[in-house]
PDB file of C-alpha atoms in Angstrom:
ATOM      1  CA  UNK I   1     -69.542  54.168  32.873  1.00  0.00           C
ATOM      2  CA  UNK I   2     -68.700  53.907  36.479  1.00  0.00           C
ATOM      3  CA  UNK I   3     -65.697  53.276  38.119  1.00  0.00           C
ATOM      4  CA  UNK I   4     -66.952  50.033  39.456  1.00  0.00           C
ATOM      5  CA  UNK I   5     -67.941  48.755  36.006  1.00  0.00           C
ATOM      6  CA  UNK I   6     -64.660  49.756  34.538  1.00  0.00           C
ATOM      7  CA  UNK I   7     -63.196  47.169  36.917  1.00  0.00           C
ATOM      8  CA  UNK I   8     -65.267  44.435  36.548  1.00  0.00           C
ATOM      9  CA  UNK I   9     -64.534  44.693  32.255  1.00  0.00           C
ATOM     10  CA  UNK I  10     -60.610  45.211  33.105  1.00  0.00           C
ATOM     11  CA  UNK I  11     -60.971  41.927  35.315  1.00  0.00           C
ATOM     12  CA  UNK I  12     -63.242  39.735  32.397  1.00  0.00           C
ATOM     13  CA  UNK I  13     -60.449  40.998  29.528  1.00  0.00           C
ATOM     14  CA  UNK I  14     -57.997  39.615  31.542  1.00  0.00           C
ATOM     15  CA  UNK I  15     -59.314  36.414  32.307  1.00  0.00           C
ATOM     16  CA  UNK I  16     -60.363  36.506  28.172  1.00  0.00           C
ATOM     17  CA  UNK I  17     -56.726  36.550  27.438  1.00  0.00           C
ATOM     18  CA  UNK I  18     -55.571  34.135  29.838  1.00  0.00           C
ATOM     19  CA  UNK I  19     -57.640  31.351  28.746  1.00  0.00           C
ATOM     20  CA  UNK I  20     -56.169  31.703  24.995  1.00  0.00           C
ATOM     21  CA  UNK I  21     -52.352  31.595  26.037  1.00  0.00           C
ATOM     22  CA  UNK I  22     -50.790  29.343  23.640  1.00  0.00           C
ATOM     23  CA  UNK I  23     -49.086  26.191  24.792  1.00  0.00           C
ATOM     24  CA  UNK I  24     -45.253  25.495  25.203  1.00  0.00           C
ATOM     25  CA  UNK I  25     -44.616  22.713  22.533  1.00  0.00           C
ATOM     26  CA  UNK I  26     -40.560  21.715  21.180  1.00  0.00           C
ATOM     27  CA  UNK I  27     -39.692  19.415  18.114  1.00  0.00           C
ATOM     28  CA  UNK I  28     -36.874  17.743  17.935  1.00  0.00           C
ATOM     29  CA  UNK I  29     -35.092  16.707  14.627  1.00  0.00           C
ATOM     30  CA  UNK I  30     -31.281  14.533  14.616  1.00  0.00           C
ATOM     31  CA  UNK I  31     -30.514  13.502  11.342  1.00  0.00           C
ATOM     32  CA  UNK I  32     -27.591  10.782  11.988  1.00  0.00           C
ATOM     33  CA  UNK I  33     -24.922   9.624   9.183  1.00  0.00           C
ATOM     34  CA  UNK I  34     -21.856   7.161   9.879  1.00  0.00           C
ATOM     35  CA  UNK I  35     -19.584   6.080   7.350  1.00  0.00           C
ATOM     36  CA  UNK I  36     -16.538   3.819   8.513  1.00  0.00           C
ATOM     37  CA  UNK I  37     -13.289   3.891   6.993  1.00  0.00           C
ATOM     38  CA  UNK I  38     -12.454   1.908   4.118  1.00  0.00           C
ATOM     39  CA  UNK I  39      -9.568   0.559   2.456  1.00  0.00           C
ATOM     40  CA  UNK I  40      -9.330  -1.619  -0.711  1.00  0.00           C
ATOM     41  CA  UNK I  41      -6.184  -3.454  -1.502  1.00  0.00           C
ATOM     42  CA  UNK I  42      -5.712  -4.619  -5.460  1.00  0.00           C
ATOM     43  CA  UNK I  43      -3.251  -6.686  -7.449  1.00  0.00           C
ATOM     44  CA  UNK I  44      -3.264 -10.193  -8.492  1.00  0.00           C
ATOM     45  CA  UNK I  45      -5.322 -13.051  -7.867  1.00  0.00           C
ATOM     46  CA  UNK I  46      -2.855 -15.423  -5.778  1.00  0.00           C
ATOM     47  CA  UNK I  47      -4.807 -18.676  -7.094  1.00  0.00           C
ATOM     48  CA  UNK I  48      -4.608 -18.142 -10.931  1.00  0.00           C
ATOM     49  CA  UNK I  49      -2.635 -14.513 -11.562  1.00  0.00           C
ATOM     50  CA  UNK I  50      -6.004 -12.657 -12.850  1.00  0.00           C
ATOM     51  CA  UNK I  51      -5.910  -8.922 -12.900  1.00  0.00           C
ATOM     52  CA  UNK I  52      -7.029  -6.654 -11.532  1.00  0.00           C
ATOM     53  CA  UNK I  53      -8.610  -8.384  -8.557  1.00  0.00           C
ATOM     54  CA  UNK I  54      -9.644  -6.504  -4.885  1.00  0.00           C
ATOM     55  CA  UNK I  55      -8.309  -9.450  -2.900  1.00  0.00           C
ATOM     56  CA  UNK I  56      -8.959  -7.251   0.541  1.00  0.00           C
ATOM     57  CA  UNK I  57     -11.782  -5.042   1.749  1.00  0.00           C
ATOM     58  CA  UNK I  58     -10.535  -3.456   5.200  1.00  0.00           C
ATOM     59  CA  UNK I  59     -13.404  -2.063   7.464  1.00  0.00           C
ATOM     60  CA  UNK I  60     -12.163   0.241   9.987  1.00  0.00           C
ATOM     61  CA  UNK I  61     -14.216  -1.380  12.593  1.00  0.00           C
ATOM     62  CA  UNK I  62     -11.425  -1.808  15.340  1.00  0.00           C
ATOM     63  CA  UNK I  63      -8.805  -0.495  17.342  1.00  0.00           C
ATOM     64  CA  UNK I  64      -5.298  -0.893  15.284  1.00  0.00           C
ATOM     65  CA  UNK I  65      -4.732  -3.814  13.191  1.00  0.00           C
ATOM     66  CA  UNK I  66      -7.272  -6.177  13.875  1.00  0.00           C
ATOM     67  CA  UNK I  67      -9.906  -4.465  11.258  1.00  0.00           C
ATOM     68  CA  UNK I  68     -12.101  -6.519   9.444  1.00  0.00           C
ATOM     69  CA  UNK I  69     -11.546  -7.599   6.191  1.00  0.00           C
ATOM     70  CA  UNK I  70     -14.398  -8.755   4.261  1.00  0.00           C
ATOM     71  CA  UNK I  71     -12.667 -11.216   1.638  1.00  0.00           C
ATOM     72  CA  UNK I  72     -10.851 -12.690   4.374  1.00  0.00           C
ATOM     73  CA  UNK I  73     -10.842 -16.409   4.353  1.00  0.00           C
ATOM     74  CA  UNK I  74      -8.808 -19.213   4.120  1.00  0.00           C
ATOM     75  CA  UNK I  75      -6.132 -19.262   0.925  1.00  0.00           C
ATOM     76  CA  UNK I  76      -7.644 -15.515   0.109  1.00  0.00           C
ATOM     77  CA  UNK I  77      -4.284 -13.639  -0.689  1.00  0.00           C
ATOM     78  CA  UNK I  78      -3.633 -11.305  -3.444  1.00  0.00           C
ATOM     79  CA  UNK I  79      -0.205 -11.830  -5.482  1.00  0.00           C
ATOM     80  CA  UNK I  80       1.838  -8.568  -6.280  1.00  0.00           C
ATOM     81  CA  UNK I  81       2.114  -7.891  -9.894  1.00  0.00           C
ATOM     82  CA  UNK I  82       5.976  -7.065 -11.552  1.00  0.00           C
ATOM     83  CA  UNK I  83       6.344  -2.876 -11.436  1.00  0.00           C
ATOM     84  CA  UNK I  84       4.500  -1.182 -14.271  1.00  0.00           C
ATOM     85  CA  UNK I  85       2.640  -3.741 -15.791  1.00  0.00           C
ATOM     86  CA  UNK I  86      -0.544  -5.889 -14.553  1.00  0.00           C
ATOM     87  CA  UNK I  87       1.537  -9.106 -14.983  1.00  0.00           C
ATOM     88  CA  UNK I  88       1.438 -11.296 -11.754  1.00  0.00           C
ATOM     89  CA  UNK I  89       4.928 -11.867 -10.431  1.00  0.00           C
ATOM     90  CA  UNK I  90       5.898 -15.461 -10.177  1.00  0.00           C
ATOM     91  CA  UNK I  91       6.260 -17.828  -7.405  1.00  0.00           C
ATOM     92  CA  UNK I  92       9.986 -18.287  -7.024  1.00  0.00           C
ATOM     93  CA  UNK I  93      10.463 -21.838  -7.215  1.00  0.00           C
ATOM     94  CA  UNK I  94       9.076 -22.178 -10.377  1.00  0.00           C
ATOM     95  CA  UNK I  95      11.108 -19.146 -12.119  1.00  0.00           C
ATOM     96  CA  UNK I  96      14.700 -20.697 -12.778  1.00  0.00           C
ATOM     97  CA  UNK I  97      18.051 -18.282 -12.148  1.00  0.00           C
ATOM     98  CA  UNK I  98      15.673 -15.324 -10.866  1.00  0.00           C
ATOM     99  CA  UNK I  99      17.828 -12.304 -10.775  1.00  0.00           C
ATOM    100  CA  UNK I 100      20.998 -14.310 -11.759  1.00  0.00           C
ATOM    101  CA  UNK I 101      22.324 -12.422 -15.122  1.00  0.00           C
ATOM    102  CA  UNK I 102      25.441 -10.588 -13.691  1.00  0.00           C
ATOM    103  CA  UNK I 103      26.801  -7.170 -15.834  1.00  0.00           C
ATOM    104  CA  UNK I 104      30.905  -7.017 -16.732  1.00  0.00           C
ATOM    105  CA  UNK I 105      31.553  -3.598 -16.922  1.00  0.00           C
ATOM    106  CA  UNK I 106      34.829  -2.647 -18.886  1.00  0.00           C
ATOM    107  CA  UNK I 107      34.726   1.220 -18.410  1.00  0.00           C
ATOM    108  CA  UNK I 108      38.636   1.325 -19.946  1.00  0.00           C
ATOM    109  CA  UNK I 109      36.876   0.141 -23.628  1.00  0.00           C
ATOM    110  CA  UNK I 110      33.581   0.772 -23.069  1.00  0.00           C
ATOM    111  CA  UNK I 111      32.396  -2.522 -23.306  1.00  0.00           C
ATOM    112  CA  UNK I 112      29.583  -3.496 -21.325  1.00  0.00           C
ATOM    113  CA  UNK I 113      28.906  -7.482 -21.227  1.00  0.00           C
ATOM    114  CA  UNK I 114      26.190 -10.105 -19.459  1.00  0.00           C
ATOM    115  CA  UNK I 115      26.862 -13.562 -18.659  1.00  0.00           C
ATOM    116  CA  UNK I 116      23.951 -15.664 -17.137  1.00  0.00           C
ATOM    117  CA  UNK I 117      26.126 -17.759 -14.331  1.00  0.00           C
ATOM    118  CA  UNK I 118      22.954 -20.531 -14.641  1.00  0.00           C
ATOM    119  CA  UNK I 119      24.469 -21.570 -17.811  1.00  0.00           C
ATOM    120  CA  UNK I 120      27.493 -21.453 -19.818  1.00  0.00           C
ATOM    121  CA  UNK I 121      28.191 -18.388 -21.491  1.00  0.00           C
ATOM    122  CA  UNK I 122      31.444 -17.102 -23.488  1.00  0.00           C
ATOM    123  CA  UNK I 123      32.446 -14.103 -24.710  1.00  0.00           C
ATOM    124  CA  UNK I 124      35.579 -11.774 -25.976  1.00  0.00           C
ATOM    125  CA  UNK I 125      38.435 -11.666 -23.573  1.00  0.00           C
ATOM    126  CA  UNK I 126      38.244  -8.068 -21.965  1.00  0.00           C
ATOM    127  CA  UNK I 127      41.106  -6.159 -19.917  1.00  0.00           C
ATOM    128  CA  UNK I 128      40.378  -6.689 -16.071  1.00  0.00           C
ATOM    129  CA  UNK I 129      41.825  -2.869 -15.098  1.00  0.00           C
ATOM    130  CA  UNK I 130      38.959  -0.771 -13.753  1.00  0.00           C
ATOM    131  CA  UNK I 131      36.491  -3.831 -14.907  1.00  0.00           C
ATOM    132  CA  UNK I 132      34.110  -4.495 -11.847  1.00  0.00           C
ATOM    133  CA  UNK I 133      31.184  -7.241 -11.700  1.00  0.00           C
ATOM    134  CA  UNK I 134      28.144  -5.546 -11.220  1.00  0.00           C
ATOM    135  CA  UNK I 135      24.190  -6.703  -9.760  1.00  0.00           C
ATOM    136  CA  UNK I 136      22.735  -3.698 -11.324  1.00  0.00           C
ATOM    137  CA  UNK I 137      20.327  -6.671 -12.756  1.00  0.00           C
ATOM    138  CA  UNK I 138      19.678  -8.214  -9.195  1.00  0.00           C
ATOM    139  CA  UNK I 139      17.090  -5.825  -8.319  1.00  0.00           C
ATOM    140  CA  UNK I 140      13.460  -7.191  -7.926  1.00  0.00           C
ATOM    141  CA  UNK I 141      10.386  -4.439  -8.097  1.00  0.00           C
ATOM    142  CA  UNK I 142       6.650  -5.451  -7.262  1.00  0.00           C
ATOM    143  CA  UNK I 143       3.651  -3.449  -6.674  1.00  0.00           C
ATOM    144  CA  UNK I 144       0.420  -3.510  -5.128  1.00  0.00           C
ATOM    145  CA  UNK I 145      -2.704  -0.753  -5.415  1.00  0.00           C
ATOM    146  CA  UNK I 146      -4.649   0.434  -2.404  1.00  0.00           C
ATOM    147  CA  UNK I 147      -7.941   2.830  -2.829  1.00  0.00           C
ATOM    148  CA  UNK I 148      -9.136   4.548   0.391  1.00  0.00           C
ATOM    149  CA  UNK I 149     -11.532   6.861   2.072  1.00  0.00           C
ATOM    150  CA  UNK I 150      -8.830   7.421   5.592  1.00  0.00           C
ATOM    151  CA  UNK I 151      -5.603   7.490   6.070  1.00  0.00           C
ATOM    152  CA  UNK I 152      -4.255   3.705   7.224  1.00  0.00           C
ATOM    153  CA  UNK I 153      -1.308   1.887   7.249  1.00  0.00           C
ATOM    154  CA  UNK I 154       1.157  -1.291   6.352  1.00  0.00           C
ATOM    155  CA  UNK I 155       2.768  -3.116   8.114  1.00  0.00           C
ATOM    156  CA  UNK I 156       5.214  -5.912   6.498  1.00  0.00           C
ATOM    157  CA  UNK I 157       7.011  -9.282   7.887  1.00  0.00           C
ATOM    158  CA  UNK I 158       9.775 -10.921   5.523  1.00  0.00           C
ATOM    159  CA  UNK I 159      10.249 -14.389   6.355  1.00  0.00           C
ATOM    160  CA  UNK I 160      13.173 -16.128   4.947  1.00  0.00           C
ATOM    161  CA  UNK I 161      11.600 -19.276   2.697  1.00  0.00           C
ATOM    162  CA  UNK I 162      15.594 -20.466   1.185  1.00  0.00           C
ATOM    163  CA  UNK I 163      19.314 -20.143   1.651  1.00  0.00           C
ATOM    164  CA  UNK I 164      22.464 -21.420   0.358  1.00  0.00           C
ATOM    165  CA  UNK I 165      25.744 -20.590   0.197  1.00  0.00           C
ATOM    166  CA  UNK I 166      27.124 -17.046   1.065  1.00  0.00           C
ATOM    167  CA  UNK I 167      23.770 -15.078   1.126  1.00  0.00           C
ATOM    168  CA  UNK I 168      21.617 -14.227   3.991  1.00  0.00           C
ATOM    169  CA  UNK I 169      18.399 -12.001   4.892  1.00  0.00           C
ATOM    170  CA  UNK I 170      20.715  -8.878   5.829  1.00  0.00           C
ATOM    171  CA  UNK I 171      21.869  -9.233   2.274  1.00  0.00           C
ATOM    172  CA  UNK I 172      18.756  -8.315   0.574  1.00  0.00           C
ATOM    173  CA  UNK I 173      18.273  -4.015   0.521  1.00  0.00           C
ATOM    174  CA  UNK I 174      14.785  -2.843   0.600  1.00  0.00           C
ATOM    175  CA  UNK I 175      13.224   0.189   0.225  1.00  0.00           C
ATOM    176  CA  UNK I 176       9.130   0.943  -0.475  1.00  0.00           C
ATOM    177  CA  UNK I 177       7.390   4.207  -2.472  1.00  0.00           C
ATOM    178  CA  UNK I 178       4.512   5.296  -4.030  1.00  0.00           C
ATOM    179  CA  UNK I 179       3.176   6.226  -7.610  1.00  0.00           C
ATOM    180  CA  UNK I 180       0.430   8.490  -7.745  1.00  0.00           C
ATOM    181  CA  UNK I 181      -0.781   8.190 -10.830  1.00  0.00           C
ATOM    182  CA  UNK I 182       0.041   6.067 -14.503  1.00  0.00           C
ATOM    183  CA  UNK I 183      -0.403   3.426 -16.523  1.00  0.00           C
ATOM    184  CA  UNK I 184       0.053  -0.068 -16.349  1.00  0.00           C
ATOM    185  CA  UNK I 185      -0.604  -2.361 -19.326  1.00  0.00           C
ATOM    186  CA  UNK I 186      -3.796  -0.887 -20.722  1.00  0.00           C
ATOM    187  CA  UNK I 187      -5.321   0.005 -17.533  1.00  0.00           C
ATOM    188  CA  UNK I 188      -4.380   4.200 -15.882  1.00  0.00           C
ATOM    189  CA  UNK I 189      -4.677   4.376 -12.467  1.00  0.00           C
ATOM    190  CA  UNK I 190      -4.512   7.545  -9.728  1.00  0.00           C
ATOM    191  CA  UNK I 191      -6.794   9.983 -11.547  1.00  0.00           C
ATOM    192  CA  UNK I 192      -8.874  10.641  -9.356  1.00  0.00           C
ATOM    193  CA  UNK I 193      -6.201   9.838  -6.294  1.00  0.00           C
ATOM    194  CA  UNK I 194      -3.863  11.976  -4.612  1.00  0.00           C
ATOM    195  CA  UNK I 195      -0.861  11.412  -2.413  1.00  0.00           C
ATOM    196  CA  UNK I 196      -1.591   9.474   0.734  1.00  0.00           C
ATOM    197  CA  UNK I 197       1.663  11.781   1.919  1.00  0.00           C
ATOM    198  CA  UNK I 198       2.549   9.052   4.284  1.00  0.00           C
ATOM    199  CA  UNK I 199       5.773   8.415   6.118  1.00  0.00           C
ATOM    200  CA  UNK I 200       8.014   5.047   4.759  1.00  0.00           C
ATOM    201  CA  UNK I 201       9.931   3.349   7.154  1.00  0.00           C
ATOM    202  CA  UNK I 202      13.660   3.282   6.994  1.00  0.00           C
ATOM    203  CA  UNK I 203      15.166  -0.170   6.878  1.00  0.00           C
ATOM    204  CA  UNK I 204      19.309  -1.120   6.109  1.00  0.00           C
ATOM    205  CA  UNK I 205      18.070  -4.852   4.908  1.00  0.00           C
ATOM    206  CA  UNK I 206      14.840  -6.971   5.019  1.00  0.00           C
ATOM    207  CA  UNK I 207      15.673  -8.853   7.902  1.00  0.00           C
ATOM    208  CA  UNK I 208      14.964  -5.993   9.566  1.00  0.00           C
ATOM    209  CA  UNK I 209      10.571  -5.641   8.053  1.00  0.00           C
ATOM    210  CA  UNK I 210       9.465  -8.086  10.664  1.00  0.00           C
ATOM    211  CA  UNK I 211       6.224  -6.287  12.163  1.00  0.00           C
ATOM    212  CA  UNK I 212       7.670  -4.291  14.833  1.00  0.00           C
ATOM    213  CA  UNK I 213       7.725  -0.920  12.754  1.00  0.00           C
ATOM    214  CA  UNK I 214       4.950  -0.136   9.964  1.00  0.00           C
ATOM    215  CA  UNK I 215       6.651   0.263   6.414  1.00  0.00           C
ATOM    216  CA  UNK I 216       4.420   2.538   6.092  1.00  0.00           C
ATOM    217  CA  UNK I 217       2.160   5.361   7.917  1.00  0.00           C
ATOM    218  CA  UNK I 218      -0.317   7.381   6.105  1.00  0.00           C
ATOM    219  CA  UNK I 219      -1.880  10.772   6.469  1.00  0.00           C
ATOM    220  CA  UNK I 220      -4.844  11.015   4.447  1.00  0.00           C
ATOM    221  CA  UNK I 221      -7.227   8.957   1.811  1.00  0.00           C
ATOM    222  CA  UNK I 222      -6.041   7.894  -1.251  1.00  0.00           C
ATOM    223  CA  UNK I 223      -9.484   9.282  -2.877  1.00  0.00           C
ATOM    224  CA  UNK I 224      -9.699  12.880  -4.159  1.00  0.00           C
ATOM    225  CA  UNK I 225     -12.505  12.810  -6.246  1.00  0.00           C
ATOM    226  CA  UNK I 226     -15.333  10.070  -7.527  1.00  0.00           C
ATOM    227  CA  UNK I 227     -14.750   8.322 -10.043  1.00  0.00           C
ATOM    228  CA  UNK I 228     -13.684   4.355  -9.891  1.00  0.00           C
ATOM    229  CA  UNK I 229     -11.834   2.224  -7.246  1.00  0.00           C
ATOM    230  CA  UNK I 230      -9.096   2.129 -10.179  1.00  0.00           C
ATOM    231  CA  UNK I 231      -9.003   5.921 -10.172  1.00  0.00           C
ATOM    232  CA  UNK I 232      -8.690   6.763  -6.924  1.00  0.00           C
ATOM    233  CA  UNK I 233      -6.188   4.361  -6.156  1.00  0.00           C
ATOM    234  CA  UNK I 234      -2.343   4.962  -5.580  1.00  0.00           C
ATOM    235  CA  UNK I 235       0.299   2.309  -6.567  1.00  0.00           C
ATOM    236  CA  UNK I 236       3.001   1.140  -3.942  1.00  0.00           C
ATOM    237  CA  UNK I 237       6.200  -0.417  -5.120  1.00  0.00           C
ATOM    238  CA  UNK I 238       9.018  -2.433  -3.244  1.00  0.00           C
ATOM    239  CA  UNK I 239      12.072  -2.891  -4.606  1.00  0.00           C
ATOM    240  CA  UNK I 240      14.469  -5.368  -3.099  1.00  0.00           C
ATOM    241  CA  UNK I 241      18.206  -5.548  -4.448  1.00  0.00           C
ATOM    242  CA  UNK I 242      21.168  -7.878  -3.775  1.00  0.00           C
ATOM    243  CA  UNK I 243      23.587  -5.917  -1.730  1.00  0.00           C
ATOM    244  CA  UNK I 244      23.674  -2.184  -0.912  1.00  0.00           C
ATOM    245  CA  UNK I 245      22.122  -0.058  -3.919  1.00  0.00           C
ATOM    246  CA  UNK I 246      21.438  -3.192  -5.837  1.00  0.00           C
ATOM    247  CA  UNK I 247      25.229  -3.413  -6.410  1.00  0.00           C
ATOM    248  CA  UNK I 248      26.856  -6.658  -6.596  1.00  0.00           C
ATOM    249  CA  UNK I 249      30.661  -7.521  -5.692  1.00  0.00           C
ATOM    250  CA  UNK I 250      32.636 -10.577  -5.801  1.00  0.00           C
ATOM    251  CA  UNK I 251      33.180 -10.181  -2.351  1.00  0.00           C
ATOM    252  CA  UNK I 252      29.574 -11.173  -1.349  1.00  0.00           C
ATOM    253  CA  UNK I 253      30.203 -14.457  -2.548  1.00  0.00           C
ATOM    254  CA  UNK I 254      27.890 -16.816  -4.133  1.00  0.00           C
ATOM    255  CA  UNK I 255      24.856 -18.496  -3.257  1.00  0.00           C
ATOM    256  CA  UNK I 256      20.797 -17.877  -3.013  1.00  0.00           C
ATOM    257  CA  UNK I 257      18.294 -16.451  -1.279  1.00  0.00           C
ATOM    258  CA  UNK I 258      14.945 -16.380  -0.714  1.00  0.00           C
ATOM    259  CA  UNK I 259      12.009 -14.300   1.621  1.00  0.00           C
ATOM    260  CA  UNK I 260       8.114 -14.010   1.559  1.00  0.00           C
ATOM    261  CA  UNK I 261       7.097 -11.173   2.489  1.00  0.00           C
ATOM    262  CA  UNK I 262       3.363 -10.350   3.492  1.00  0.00           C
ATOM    263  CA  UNK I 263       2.071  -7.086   3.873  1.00  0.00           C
ATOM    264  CA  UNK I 264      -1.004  -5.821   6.158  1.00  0.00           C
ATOM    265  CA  UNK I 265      -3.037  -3.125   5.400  1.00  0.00           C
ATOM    266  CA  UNK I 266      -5.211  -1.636   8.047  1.00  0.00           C
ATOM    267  CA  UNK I 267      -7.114   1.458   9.575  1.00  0.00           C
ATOM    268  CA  UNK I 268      -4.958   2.490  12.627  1.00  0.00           C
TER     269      UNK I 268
END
């Protein structure tokens, strides 16, 4: 073959493989999931004291506190239910002498007495030296469950409702934890939870819960595991007490006092 010819086939296999070239194509795949945060607060029913009733479903679909809550409505409030049990606690005004039984303490012979100052009461004289009147009964615990996929928060407001006598807000001690885990009545809770490991606000009476600091901060979801909105939820109880430590003295008078307090839950 020539030299000539051996061009020409060079120049036909090259225009050959230039008209096969394969085109430039792309595909493009973005799968897309969202899942806001979610917090479900459980107690009581406020209208007839049925539980366990979700009385607030928090969607974390705002900025701070103004999250929507999709029971809200008008008259939708959940009622706290008495410290280990599922037992609604009762409206004050209808529960007569709340938290009035008083303790006599007679350390010098070991006598330990109650007298209900709501209605007469009598019993053996006692020596007065080293006797003290005690409130170790005027202590009032409530609780509350909360189930969560995010960390979120509570904020509280006490509002004084009743006063008489010697006894104001600043009189009433307060202090807020959490349970994990247990049982309350017949129903466990928590075992599927684990601890929110939030941070509880400090406060030296309830007068001092009014909104401006959360009682409490959290750091992570109440949920651990799957199971039910009763197992993954954490309890949190409040314990309010008559005087510092829940101690009673004769010097704080007499008298009666009385505060709602409404707590917000919310997605920060």
């Amino acid at each position: 073959m020539s030299f000539r010819k051996l061009l020409l086939a060079g120049a036909a296999l090259a225009a050959s493989t230039a008209a096969v070239a394969p085109a430039n194509a792309s595909i493009i795949d973005r799968p897309h999931f969202k899942v806001l945060g979610v917090v479900i607060v459980w107690s009581a029913d406020d209208a007839t004291g049925t539980t366990p009733i979700a009385t607030d479903f928090v969607i974390d679909d705002q900025t701070g506190s103004g999250d929507t809550d999709l029971i809200g409505g008008t008259n939708v409030d959940g009622r706290t239910v008495v410290t280990g049990s599922l037992t609604a606690t009762a409206d004050a005004s209808s529960t007569a002498g709340l938290g009035s039984v008083l303790s006599i303490d007679d350390s010098l012979a070991n006598n330990i007495a109650t007298v209900n100052t709501d209605t007469a009461a009598s019993f053996a004289a006692f020596d007065v030296s080293d006797a003290t009147l005690t409130g170790a009964a005027m202590t009032y615990e409530s609780s509350f469950y909360v189930a969560s996929n995010t960390a979120f928060n509570i904020d509280g407001v006490a509002t004084q409702t009743a006063a008489s006598g010697d006894f104001a807000m600043t009189d009433i001690g307060y202090n807020m934890g959490v349970t994990v885990t247990g049982t309350d009545g017949s129903l466990t809770f928590g075992g599927n939870a684990q601890d929110p490991q939030g941070t509880f606000g400090s406060f030296s009476d309830l007068s001092l819960v009014d909104g401006s600091t959360p009682v409490y901060e959290g750091g992570r979801r109440t949920a651990a595991s799957a199971g039910s909105i009763v197992d993954q939820s954490v309890r949190f109880d409040a314990t309010y007490t008559l005087g510092a430590g829940g101690v009673y003295d004769l010097s704080q008078g007499a008298g009666e006092i009385q505060a709602d307090v409404v707590y917000t839950v919310y997605v920060p």
